[in-house]
Structures are given as C-alpha cells and as structure tokens.
Coordinates of C-alpha atoms and ligand atoms in Angstrom, one line a residue:
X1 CA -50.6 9.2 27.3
X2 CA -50.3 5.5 28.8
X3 CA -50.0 5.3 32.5
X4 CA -47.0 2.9 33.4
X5 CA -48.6 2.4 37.5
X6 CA -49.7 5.1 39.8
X7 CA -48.5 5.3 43.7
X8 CA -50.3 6.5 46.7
X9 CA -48.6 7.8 49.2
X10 CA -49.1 8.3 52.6
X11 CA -47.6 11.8 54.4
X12 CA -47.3 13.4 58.3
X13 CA -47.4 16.7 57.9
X14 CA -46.7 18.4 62.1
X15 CA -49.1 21.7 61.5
X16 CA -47.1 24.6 63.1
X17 CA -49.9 25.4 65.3
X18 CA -53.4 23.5 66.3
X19 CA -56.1 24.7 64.0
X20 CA -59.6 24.7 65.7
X21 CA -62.8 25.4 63.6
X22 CA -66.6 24.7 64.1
X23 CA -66.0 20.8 63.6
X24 CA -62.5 19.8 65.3
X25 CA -59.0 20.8 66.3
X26 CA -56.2 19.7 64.2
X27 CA -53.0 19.2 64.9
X28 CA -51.2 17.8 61.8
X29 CA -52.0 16.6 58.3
X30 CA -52.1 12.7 57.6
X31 CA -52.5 13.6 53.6
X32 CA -53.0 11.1 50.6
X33 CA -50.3 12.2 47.5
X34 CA -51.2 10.2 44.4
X35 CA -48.1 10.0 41.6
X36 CA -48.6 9.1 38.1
X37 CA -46.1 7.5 36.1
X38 CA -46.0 7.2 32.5
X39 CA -42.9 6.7 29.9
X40 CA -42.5 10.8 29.2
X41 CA -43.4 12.2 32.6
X42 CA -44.6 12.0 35.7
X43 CA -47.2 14.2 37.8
X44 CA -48.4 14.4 41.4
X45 CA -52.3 15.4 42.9
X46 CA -52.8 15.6 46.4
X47 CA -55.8 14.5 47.9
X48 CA -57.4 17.3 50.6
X49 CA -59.5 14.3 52.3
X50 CA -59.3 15.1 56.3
X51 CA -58.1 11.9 58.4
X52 CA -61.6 11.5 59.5
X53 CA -65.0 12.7 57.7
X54 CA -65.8 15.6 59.7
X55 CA -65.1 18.5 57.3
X56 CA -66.9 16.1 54.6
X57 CA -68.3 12.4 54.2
X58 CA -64.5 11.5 52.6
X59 CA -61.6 10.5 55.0
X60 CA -58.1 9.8 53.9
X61 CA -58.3 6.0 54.5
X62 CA -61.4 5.6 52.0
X63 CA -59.8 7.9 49.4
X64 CA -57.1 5.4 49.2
X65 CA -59.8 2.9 49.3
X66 CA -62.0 3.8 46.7
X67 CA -58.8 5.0 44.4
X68 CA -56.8 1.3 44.9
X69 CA -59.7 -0.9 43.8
X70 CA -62.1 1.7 41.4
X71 CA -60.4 4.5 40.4
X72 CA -57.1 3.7 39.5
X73 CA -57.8 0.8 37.5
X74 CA -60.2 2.8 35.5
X75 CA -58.0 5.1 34.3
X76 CA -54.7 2.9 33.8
X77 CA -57.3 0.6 31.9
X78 CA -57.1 4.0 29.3
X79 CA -55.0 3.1 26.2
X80 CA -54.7 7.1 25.9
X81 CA -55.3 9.5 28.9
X82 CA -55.6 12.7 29.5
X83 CA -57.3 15.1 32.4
X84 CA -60.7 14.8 30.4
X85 CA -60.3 11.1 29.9
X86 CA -59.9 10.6 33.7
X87 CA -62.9 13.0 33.8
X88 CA -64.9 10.6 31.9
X89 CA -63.4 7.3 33.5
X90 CA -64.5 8.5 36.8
X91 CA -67.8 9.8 36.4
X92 CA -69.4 6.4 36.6
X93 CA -67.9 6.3 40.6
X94 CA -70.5 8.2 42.5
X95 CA -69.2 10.8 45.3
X96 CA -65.5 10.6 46.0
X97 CA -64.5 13.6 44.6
X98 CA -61.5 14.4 47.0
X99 CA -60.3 11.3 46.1
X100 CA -60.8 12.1 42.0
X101 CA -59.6 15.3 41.8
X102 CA -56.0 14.2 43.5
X103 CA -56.1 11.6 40.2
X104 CA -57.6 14.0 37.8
X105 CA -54.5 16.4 38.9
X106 CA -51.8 13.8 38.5
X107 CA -52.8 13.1 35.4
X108 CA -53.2 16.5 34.3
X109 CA -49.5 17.5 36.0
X110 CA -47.5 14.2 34.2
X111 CA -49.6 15.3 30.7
X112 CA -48.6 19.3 30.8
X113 CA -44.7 18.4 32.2
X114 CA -44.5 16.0 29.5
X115 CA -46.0 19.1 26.7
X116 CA -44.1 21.7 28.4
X117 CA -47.3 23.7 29.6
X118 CA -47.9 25.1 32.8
X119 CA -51.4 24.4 35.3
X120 CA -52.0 28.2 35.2
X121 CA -51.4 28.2 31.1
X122 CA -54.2 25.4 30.8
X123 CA -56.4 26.6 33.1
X124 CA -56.8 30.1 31.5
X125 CA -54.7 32.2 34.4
X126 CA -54.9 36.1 33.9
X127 CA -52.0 37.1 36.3
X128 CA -48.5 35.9 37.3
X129 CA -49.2 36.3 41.5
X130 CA -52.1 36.4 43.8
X131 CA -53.4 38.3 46.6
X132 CA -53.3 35.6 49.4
X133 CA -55.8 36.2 52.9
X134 CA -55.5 34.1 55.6
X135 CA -57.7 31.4 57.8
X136 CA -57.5 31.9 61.7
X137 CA -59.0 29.5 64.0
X138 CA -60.9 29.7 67.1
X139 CA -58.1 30.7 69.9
X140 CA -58.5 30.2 73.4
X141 CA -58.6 33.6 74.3
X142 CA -59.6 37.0 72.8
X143 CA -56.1 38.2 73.4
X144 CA -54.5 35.1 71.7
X145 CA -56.7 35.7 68.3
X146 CA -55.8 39.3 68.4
X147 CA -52.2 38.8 68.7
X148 CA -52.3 36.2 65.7
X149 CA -54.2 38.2 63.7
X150 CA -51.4 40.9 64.3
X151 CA -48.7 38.6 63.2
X152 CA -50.3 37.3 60.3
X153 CA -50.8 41.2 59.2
X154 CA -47.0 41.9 59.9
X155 CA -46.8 39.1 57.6
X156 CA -48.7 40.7 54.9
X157 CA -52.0 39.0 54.4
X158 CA -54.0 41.1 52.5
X159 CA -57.5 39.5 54.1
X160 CA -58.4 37.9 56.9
X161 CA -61.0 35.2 58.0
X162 CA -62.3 34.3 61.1
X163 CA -63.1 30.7 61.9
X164 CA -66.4 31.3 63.8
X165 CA -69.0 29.0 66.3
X166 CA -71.7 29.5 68.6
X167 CA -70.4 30.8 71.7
X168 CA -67.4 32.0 69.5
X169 CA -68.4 35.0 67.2
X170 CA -69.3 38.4 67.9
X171 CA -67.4 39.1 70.8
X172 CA -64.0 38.3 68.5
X173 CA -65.0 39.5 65.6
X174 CA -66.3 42.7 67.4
X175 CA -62.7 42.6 69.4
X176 CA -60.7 42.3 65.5
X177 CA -62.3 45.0 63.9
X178 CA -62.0 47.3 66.9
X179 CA -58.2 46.9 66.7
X180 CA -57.5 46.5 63.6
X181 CA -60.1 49.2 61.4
X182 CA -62.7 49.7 59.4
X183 CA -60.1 49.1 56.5
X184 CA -59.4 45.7 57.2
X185 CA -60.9 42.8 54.5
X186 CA -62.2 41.3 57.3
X187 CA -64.7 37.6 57.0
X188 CA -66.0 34.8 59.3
X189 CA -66.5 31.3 58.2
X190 CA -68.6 29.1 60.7
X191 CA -68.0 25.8 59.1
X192 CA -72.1 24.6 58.9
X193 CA -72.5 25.6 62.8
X194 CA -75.8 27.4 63.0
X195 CA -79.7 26.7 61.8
X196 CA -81.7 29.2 60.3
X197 CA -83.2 30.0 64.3
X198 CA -79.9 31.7 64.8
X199 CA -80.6 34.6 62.3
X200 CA -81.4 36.8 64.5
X201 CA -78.4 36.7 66.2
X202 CA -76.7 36.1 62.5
X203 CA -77.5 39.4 61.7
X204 CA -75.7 41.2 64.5
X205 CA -72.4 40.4 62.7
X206 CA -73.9 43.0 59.7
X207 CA -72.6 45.8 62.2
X208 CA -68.9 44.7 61.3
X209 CA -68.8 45.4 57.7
X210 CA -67.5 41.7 56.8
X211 CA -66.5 40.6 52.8
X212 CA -68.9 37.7 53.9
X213 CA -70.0 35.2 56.1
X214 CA -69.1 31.8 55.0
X215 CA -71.2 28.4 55.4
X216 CA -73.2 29.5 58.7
X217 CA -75.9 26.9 57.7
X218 CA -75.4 23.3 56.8
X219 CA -74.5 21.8 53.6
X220 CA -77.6 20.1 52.4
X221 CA -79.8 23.8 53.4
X222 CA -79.5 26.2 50.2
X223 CA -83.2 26.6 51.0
X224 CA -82.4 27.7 54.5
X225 CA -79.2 29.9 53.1
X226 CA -81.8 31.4 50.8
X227 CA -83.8 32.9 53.8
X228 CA -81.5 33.9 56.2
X229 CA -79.3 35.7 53.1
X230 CA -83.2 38.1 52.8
X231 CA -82.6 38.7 56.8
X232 CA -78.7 39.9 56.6
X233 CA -76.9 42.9 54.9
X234 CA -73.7 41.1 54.9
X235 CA -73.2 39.0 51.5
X236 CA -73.3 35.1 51.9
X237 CA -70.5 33.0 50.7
X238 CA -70.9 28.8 50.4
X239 CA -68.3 26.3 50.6
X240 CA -69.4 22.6 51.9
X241 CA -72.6 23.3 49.8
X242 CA -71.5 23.8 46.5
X243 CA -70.1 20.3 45.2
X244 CA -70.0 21.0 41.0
X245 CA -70.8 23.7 38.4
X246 CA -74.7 23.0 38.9
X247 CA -74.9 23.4 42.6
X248 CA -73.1 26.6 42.1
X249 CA -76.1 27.5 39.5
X250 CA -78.6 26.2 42.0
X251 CA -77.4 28.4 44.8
X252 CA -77.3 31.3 42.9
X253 CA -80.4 31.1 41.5
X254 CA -81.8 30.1 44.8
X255 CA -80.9 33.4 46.5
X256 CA -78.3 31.3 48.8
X257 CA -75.6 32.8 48.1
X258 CA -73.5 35.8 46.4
X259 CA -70.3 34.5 46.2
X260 CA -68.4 31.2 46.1
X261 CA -65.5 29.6 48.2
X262 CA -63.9 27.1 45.4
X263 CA -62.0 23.9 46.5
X264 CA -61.0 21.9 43.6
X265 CA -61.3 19.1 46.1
X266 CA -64.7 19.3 47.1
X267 CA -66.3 19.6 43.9
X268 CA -64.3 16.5 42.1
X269 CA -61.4 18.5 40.4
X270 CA -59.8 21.8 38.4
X271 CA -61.4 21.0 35.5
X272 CA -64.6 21.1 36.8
X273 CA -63.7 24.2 39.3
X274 CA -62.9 26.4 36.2
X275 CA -66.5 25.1 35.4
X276 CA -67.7 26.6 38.8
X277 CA -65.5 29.5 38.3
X278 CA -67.1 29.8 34.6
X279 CA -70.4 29.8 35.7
X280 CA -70.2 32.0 38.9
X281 CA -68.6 34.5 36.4
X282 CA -71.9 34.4 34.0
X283 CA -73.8 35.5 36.7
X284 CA -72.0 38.0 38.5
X285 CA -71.2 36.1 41.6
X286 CA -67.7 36.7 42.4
X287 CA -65.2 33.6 43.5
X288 CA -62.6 33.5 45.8
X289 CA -60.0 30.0 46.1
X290 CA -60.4 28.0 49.3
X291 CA -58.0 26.0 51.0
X292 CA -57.9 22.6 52.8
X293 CA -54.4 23.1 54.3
X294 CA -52.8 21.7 51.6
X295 CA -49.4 20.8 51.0
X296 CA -46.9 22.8 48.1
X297 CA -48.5 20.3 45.9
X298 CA -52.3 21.0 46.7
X299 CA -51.0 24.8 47.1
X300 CA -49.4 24.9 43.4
X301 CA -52.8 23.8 41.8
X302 CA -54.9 26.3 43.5
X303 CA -52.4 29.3 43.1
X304 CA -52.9 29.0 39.4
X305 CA -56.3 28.6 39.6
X306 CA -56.9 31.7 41.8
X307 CA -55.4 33.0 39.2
X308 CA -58.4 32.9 36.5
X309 CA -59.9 36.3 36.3
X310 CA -63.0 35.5 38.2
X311 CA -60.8 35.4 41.1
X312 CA -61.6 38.8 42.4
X313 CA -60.8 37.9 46.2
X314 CA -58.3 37.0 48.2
X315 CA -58.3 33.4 48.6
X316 CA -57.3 31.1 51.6
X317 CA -54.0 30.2 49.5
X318 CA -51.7 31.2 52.6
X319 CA -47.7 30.6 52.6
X320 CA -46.7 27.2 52.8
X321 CA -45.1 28.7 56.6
X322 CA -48.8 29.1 57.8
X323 CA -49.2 25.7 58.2
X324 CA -45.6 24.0 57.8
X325 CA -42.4 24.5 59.5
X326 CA -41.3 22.4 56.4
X327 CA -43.3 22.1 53.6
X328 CA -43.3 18.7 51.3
X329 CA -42.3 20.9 48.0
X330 CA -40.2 24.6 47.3
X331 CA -41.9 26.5 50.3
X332 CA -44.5 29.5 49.2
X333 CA -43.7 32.7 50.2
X334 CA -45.6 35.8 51.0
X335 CA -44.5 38.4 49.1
X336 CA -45.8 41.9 49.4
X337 CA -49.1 39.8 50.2
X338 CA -49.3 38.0 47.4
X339 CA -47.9 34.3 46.2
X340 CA -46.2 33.9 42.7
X341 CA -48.1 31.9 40.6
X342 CA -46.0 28.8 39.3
X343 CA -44.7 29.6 36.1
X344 CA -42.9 25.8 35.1
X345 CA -44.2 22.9 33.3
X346 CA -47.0 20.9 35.2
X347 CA -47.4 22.0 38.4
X348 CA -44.0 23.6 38.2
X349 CA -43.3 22.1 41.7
X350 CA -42.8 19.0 42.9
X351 CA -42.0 17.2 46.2
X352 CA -38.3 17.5 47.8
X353 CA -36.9 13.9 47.7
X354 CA -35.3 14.7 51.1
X355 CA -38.3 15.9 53.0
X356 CA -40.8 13.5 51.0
X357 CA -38.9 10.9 52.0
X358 CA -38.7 12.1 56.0
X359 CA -42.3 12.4 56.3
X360 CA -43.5 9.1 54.6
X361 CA -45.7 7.3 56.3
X362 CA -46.7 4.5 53.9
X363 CA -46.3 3.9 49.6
X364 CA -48.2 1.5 47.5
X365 CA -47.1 1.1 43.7
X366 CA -50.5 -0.1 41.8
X367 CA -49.6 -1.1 38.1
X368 CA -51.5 -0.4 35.2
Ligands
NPQ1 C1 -58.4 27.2 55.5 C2 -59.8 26.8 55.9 O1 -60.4 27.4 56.7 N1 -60.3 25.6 55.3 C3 -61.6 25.0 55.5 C4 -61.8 24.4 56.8 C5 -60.8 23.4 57.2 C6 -60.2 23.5 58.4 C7 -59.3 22.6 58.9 C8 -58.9 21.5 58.1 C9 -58.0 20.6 58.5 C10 -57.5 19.6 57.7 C11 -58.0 19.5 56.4 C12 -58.9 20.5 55.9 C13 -59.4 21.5 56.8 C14 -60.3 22.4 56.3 C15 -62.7 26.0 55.1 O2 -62.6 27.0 54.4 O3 -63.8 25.7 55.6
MG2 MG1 -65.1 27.2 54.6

C-alpha cells in the first residue's frame, strides 16, 4: 500500500465528569487522531498521549512533534506499507510509542478496510463481545464513590476498579466492599503512588478479596514489585511498567507481577500487545485490556483486542457514555455488561463527520 499524505488531528473531547487518580484530575481529553490516506482506503489511530506527561514521559504536543518531522516521513518514504512495515520503519525512533502505535493503527485500519478484514479478524479474536469493568476515580467523599459505584453497577459493569492513593484507600475500598458483597470483581489501581515502605500498610488491602492491586509501586521498580508481591496475598497487576513483550517476560520472571494491564499505547502498538498478550499466555499470567479514555476510535482497537483468548478479565474498555456525552465515532454501548466487538472492515468504525468536525481543534495534512 502507498500512503498518499497522513493528517493529524487535533480533538476536545468535555469528559462527562472530572476523573481524579494518583497523578491529576482531568477534566476533558485534548487527543491526537492520526488519518492515513492512500488510493484504496483510508484508516484512523488515535494516539492515547495525555496533554501533559504525567501518566507517562509522552504528551500530546510531542507526539505530534515527533510524528510531523520523524515518523511520518519514515513510513510515507515506504514504496509498499503495511502494519509490519511501519513496525520496522519506526523501530529506529527510540521511545515514543503512544505516538507509534496511533501510526501503526492507521496503517493497519486503511490496509484491512482496503482487504475487507476486520482488527479483531487479524488480530486473532476468539469472541464477538466482551465483558467490560469499569475505572472510578478518587471522589471527594466516601458517599460520592459509593453512589457512583452504584450507578455504574445499574449500568452493568461486570468489574469494578478503584483508583487508589495514600490517604485514599482502605477506608473506600473497605466502604465498597461492605456495600456492595463479597461477590463483587472488585480491584484498586494506585497509579505508581506508594514505595516498597508502604507494604505494611499494602497488605491490609488483602482483607478485601481484590482481583488485584494495580501499579502501587513505580514504573522503573519490578525489583521493588518483586518484594512486596512475597509480602501480599492479593495478586499484583502492572501497567506503567510493562512497555513491550520482554518487560512483560522480565516481570514475570522477576516475581513482579501475576497479571498484566495491556495498553496498546504504552507498549508501541497492537501488533506488539498480541506479543505481550502471547507471551503472558505462555506463562500462565492472565491479561486483562487497559484503557487511556480513549475515544470510539482508540475504543474500537482495544475491544477487538480484548477479544484474544488470553483476555480472561474484564478490561477497562467502558461505554463510550462513561466518559463522553458525545462520542467522536458510533457510541459503545453496554449491553448486558459487555461491548460488541466490531465486526466491519478495519476498525469497523470511524469518526462522525458532524461531531469530528464540532470538536476539531487543529488539522495538519503532511504529504508523502
Ligand atoms: C481507565 C484508567 O484508569 N486508565 C489509566 C489511568 C488514566 C487515568 C486518566 C487518564 C486521563 C487521560 C488519559 C489517560 C488517562 C489514564 C490506568 O489504568 O492507569
Ligand atoms: Mg493503571
């Protein structure tokens, strides 16, 4: 496939409620959509990139950077692309990753639209829908957690995880699972906000019979993760940490962790997440599909990939309403608490023209 030009665009996405975690509150999405055009097709990736490096060291601003003057010209250079080729173009580029895997998927959506196939076909999806849990942020109050934990249950979310900080964790998780059961699929993710001194107080959160606690260390301490996972009862689950297939194995066979949050984004796209997902599976370490508030475009990607079989818990793939009062693409609907899995060519969605065109902050057409 030859690559005509590829566009970035710049979109404000109003979040339908503030989402507070370990390292920020945010508001609304300022996301980075990359198009790629090409004679037969075109496709759409959506960088996950945060406005400013807090989450990770990339920020929507140097995505679009480091895509306009390195990335982009190294794949429209290509006489002949496809998802691998951009693979291979990009691996010289250190780091980056966000900002690759929005490429990588553009190319790989405009390839399989123009061959008829769909993201879940080529990635190897075992099902057609997908048990969806949901991500709840630190509230203000006890009350105002439990009553959104409520609604998101009414709304049918199978799973539910608990954005967690110092000062902020057993007394809500304790107040969740005393309302809620001993039934609920219940997890905390803390987001890199404790050190390895905290165990002892760590391990008070085994009396609550979580799925998991999620990143409590930082993202450079797999040592660290290593000991305090021989101090808890609860399993260990890494997300900031694992950045490609062979941080995965390193974690694992560190002792660091027992199962794996997978972000396309974070480790540099879906091809190399089914690697991840591939070699999680060898080793028994179960996966589940993280989210970065993604748009229906970022959302359409990871539903098929939740979809592999290795996917044995519920992800963060929420409804496109848990974030959006209006989503950019088709919205994703809970139902029964599960999302369908896109069954069209490509991505099988795409943005709305009207809506895309509404909440457009800035385009840029680079030629090949
Ligand atoms: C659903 C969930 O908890 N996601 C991330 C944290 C997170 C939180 C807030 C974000 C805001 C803008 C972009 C990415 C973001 C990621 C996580 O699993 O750690
Ligand atoms: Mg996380």
């Amino acid at each position: 496939m030859k690559i005509t030009g590829v566009e970035l665009r710049r979109i404000a996405m109003p979040l339908v409620a503030p989402f507070r975690t370990s390292f920020g509150t945010e508001t609304a999405r300022d996301v980075l959509l990359v198009r790629v055009v090409t004679p037969e097709s075109e496709g759409w990736g959506e960088c996950v990139a945060m406005s400013e490096p807090l989450y990770s060291s990339e920020y929507a601003d140097g995505a679009a950077d480091v895509l306009r003057r390195f990335l982009v010209p190294a794949v429209t250079a290509l006489p002949d692309v496809d998802a691998y080729g951009v693979e291979r173009a990009l691996a010289p580029f250190k780091g980056h990753r966000m900002a690759k895997t929005a490429l990588e998927c553009a190319v790989l959506d405009a390839e399989l639209r123009a061959a008829g196939r769909s993201f879940g076909s080529f990635l190897g999806a075992a099902r057609d829908r997908v048990p969806c849990g949901v991500s709840v942020g630190i509230m203000d109050s006890v009350p105002r957690l439990l009553d959104a934990v409520s609604a998101y249950l009414e709304a049918g979310y199978v799973r539910v995880k608990l954005k967690i900080e110092p000062g902020w964790d057993l007394v809500p998780v304790r107040a969740v699972r005393e309302r809620f059961g001993d039934d609920l699929l219940l997890q905390v993710d803390a987001n890199a906000a404790y050190t390895l001194s905290d165990a002892p107080h760590l391990a008070r959160l085994d009396e609550f019979g979580l799925l998991l606690i999620e990143q409590p260390l930082g993202e450079e301490d797999l040592v660290q993760h290593a000991a305090l996972a021989r101090r808890l009862n609860t399993p260990l689950c890494l997300d900031e940490s694992i950045l490609s297939a062979g941080h995965a194995a390193a974690a694992i066979s560190l002792g660091a962790c027992s199962i794996v949050n997978i972000k396309p984004g974070r480790v540099g796209g879906y091809i190399e997440a089914r690697r991840v997902h591939d070699v999680c599976r060898a080793h028994g370490i179960a996966v589940w599909c993280g989210g970065m508030l993604e748009t229906g475009i970022g959302r359409a990607a990871n539903v098929a990939l939740a979809a592999l079989p290795g996917f044995t818990l519920p992800g963060d793939t929420s409804a496109s309403g848990r974030y959006f009062a209006t989503d950019v693409t088709e919205p994703f609907v809970l139902r029964d608490g599960h999302l369908p899995v896109p069954a069209g060519p490509g991505l099988g969605v795409a943005p709305l023209a009207g809506v895309l065109r509404e909440v457009t902050t800035s385009t840029e057409w680079i030629p090949a």
